[in-house]
CSV table of C-alpha atoms in Angstrom, one decimal:
chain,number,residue,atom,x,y,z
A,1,UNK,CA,0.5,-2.4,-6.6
A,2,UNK,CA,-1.8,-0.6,-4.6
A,3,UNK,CA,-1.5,2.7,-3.4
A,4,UNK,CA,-1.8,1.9,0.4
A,5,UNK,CA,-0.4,-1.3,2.1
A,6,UNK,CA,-0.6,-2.0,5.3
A,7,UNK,CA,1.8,-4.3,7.2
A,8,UNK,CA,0.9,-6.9,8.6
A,9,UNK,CA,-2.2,-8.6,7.8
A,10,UNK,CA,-2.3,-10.6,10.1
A,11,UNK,CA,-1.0,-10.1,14.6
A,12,UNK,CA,-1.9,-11.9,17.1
A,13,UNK,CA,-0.5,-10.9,20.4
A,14,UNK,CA,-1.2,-11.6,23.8
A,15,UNK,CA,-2.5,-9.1,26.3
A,16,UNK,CA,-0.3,-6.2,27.7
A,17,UNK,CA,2.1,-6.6,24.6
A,18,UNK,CA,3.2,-3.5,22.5
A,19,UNK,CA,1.5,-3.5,19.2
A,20,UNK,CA,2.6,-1.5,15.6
A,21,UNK,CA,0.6,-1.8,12.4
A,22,UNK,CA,2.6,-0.2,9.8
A,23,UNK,CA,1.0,1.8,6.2
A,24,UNK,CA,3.0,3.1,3.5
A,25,UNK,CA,1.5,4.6,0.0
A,26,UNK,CA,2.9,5.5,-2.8
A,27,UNK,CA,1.0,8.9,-4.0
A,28,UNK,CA,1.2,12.7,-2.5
A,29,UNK,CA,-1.5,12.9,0.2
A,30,UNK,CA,-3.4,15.8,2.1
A,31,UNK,CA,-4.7,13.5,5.5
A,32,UNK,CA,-4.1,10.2,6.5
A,33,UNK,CA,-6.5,8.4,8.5
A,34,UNK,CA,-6.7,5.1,10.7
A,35,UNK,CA,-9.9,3.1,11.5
A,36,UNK,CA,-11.0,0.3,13.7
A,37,UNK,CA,-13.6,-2.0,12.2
A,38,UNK,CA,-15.1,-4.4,15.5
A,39,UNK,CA,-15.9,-7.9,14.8
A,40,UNK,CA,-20.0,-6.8,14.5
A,41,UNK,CA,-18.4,-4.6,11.0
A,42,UNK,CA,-19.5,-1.1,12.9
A,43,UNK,CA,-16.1,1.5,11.7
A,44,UNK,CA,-14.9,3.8,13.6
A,45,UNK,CA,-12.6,6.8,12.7
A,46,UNK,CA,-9.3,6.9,15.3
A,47,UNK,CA,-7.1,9.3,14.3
A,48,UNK,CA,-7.0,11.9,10.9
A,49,UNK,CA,-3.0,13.0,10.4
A,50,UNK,CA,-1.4,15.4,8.6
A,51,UNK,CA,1.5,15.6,10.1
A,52,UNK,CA,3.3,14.8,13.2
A,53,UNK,CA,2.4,12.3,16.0
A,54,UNK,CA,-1.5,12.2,18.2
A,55,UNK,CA,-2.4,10.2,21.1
A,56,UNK,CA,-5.8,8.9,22.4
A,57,UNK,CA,-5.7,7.1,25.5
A,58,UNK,CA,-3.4,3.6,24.5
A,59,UNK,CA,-3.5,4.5,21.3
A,60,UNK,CA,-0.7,6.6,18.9
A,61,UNK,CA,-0.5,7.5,15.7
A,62,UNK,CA,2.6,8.8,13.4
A,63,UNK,CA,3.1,10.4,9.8
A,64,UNK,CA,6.2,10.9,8.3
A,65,UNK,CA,5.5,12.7,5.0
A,66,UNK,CA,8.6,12.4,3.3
A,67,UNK,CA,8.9,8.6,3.5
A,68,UNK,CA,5.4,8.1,2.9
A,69,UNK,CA,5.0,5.9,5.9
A,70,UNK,CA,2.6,6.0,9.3
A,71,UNK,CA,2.4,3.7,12.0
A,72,UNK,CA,-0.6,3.3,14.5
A,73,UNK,CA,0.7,2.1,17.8
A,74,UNK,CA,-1.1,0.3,20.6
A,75,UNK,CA,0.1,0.2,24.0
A,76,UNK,CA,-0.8,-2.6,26.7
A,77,UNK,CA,-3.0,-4.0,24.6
A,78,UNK,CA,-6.4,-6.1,25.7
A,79,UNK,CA,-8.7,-8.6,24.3
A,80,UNK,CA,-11.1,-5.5,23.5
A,81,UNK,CA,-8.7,-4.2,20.5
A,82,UNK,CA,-9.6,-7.1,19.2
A,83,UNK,CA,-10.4,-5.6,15.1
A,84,UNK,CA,-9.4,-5.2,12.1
A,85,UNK,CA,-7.7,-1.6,11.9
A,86,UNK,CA,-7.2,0.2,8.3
A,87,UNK,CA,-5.6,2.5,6.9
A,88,UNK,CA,-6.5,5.2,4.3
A,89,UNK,CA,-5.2,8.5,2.4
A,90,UNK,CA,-6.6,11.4,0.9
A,91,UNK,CA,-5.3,12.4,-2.1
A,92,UNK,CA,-5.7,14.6,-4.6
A,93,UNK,CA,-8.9,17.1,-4.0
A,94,UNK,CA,-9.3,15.5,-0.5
A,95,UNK,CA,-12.9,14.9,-1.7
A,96,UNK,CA,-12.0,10.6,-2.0
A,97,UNK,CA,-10.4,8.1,0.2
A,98,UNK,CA,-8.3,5.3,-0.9
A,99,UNK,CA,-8.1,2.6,1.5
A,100,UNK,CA,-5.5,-0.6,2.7
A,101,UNK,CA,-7.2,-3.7,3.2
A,102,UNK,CA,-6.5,-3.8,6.7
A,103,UNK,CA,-4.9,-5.5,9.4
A,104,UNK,CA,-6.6,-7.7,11.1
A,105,UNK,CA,-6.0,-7.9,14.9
A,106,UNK,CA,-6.5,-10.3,17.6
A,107,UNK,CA,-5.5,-10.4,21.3
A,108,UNK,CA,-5.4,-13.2,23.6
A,109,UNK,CA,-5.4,-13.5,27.2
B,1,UNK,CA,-28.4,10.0,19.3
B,2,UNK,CA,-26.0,12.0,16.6
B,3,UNK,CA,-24.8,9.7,13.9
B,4,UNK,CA,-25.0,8.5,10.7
B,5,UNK,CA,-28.6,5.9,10.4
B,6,UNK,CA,-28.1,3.5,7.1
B,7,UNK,CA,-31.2,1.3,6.0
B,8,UNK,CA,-32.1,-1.6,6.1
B,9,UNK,CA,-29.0,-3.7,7.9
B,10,UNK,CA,-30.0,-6.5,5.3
B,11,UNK,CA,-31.2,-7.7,2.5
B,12,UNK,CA,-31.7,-10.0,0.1
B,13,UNK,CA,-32.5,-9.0,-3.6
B,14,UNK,CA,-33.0,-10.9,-7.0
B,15,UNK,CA,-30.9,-10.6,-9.9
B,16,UNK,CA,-32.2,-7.4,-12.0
B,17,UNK,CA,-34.5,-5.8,-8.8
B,18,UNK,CA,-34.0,-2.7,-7.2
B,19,UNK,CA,-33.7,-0.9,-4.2
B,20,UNK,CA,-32.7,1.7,-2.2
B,21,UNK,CA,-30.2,2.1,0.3
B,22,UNK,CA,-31.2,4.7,3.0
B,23,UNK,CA,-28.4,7.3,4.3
B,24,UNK,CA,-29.1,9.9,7.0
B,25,UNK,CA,-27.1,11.9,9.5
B,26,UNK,CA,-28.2,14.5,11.3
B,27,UNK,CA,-24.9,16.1,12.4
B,28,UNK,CA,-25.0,19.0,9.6
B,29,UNK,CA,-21.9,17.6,7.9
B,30,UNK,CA,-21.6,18.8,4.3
B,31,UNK,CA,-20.4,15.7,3.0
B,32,UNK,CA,-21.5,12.1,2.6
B,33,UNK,CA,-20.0,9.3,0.7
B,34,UNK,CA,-21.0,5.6,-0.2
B,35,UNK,CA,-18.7,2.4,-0.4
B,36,UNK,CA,-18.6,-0.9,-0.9
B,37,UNK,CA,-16.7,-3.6,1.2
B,38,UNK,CA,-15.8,-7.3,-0.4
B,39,UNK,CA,-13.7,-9.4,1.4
B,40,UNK,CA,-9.6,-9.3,0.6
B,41,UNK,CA,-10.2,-5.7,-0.7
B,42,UNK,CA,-10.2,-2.5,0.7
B,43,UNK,CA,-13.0,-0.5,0.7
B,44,UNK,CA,-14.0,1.2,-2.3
B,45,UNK,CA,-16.0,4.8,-3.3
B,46,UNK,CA,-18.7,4.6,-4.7
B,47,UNK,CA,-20.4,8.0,-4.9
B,48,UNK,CA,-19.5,11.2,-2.6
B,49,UNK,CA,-21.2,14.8,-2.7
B,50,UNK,CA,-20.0,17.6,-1.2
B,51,UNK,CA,-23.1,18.9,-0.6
B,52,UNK,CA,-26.8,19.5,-1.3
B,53,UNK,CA,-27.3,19.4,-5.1
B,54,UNK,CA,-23.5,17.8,-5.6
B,55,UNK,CA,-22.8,14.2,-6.2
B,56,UNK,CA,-20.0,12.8,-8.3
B,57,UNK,CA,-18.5,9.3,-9.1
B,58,UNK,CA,-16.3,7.7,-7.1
B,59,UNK,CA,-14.0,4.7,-7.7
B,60,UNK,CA,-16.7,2.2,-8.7
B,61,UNK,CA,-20.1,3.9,-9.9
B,62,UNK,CA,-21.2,1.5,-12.5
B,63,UNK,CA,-24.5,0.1,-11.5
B,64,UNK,CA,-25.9,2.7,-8.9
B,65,UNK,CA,-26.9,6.4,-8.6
B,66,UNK,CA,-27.0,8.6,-6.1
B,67,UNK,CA,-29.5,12.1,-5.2
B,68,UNK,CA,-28.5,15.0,-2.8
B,69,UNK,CA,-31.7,16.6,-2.1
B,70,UNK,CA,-30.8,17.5,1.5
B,71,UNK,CA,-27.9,17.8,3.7
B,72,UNK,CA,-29.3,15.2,5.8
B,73,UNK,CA,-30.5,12.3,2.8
B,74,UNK,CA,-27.9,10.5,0.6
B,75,UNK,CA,-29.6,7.7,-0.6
B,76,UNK,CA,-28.0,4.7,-2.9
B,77,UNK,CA,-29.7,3.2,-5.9
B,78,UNK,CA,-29.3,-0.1,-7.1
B,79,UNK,CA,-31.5,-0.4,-10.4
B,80,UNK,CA,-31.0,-3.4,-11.6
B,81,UNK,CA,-29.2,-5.8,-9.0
B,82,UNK,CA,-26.8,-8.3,-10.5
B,83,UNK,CA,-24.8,-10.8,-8.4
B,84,UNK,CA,-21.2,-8.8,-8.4
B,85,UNK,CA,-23.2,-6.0,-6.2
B,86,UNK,CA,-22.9,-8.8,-3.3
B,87,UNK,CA,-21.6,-6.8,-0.8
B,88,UNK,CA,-21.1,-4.6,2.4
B,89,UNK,CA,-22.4,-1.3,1.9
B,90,UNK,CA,-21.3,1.4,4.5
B,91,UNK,CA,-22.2,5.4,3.8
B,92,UNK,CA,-19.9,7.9,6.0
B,93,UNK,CA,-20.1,11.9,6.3
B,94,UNK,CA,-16.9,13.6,7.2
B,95,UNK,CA,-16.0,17.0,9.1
B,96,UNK,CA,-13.2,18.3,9.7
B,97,UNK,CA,-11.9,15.8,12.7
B,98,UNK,CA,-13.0,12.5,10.7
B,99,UNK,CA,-15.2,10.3,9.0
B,100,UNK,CA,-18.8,9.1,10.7
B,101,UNK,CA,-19.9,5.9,9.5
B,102,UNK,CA,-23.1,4.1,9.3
B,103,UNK,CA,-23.4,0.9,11.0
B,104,UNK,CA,-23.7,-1.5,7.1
B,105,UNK,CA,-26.3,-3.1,4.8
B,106,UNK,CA,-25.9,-6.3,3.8
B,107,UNK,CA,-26.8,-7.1,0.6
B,108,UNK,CA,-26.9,-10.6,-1.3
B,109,UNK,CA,-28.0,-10.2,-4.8
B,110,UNK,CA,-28.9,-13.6,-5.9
């Protein structure tokens, strides 16, 4: 099992609809973070959580510690969300990332 | 423009060449790591340092090294390609807010 899966793989949805992508892991963690990979591969770091709930623009992200779970929310979404969006921890020394293999959105018109 | 520059975006090698992959960032950020994407897995560690002078292994090390002679340098050496080092090769550096991360290299080892 690894130590981060992210639900679901796979979402399509159409455009304006309310979208969750869910991550659990299974190990003690310092940070969690969420990133959005674009179609062209170029990565790009959302949101780094520790705790707690942060927003940026129509996007949201939650932690809950104790249950080991975040979700990274998207509100009225658009064909430019369009990515694959993944999820990874830091554990340990904080020094590595671990990382889920990422959901893979896509937003239609 | 303030980033992280990785070099080249592709290439092709032979099995047992090698090469270099070039990592530079110029935002002062203390640490810098390498990974490897393959498709249906996450991405993996390869190397990290903490800083000038510090490297250490990550998650999958075997086949490449890694120098910290600068803050701003953390290149990636493959010293004898071999077909299972086909991959997607991003470096990142990290602050406190988050992670920057180079734009790829491509490399088919054939």
């Amino acid at each position: 099992k690894n130590e981060v899966e992210q639900s679901p793989q796979n979402l399509t949805a159409q455009e304006g609809e309310f979208i969750t992508i869910n991550c659990s892991y299974s190990v003690g963690i310092s940070a969690l973070h969420w990133l959005q990979q674009h179609p062209g591969g170029g990565i790009v770091s959302l949101f780094m959580l520790s705790s707690g709930k942060k927003k940026h623009g129509r996007l949201i992200a939650t932690i809950n510690i104790q249950e080991k779970h975040s979700s990274l929310h998207i509100t009225a979404s658009h064909p430019r969300d369009s990515a694959v969006y993944i999820c990874a921890v830091h554990t340990g020394t904080a020094s590595k990332l671990t990382f889920g293999t990422g959901t893979r959105l896509q937003v239609t018109l | 423009n303030a980033g992280v520059t990785q070099t080249p975006k592709f290439q092709v090698l032979k099995t047992g060449q090698s090469m270099t992959l070039q990592c530079a960032q110029d935002m002062n950020h203390e640490y810098m790591s390498w990974y490897r994407q393959d498709p249906g897995m996450g991405l993996r560690l390869i190397h990290y340092s903490v800083g000038a002078g510090i490297t250490d292994q990550g998650e999958v090390p075997n086949g490449y090294n890694v120098s910290r002679s600068t803050t701003e340098d953390f290149p990636l050496r493959l010293l004898s390609a071999a077909p299972s080092q086909t991959s997607v090769y991003f470096c990142a550096s990290r602050q406190s807010y988050g992670y920057t991360f180079g734009s790829g290299t491509r490399l088919t080892v054939v």
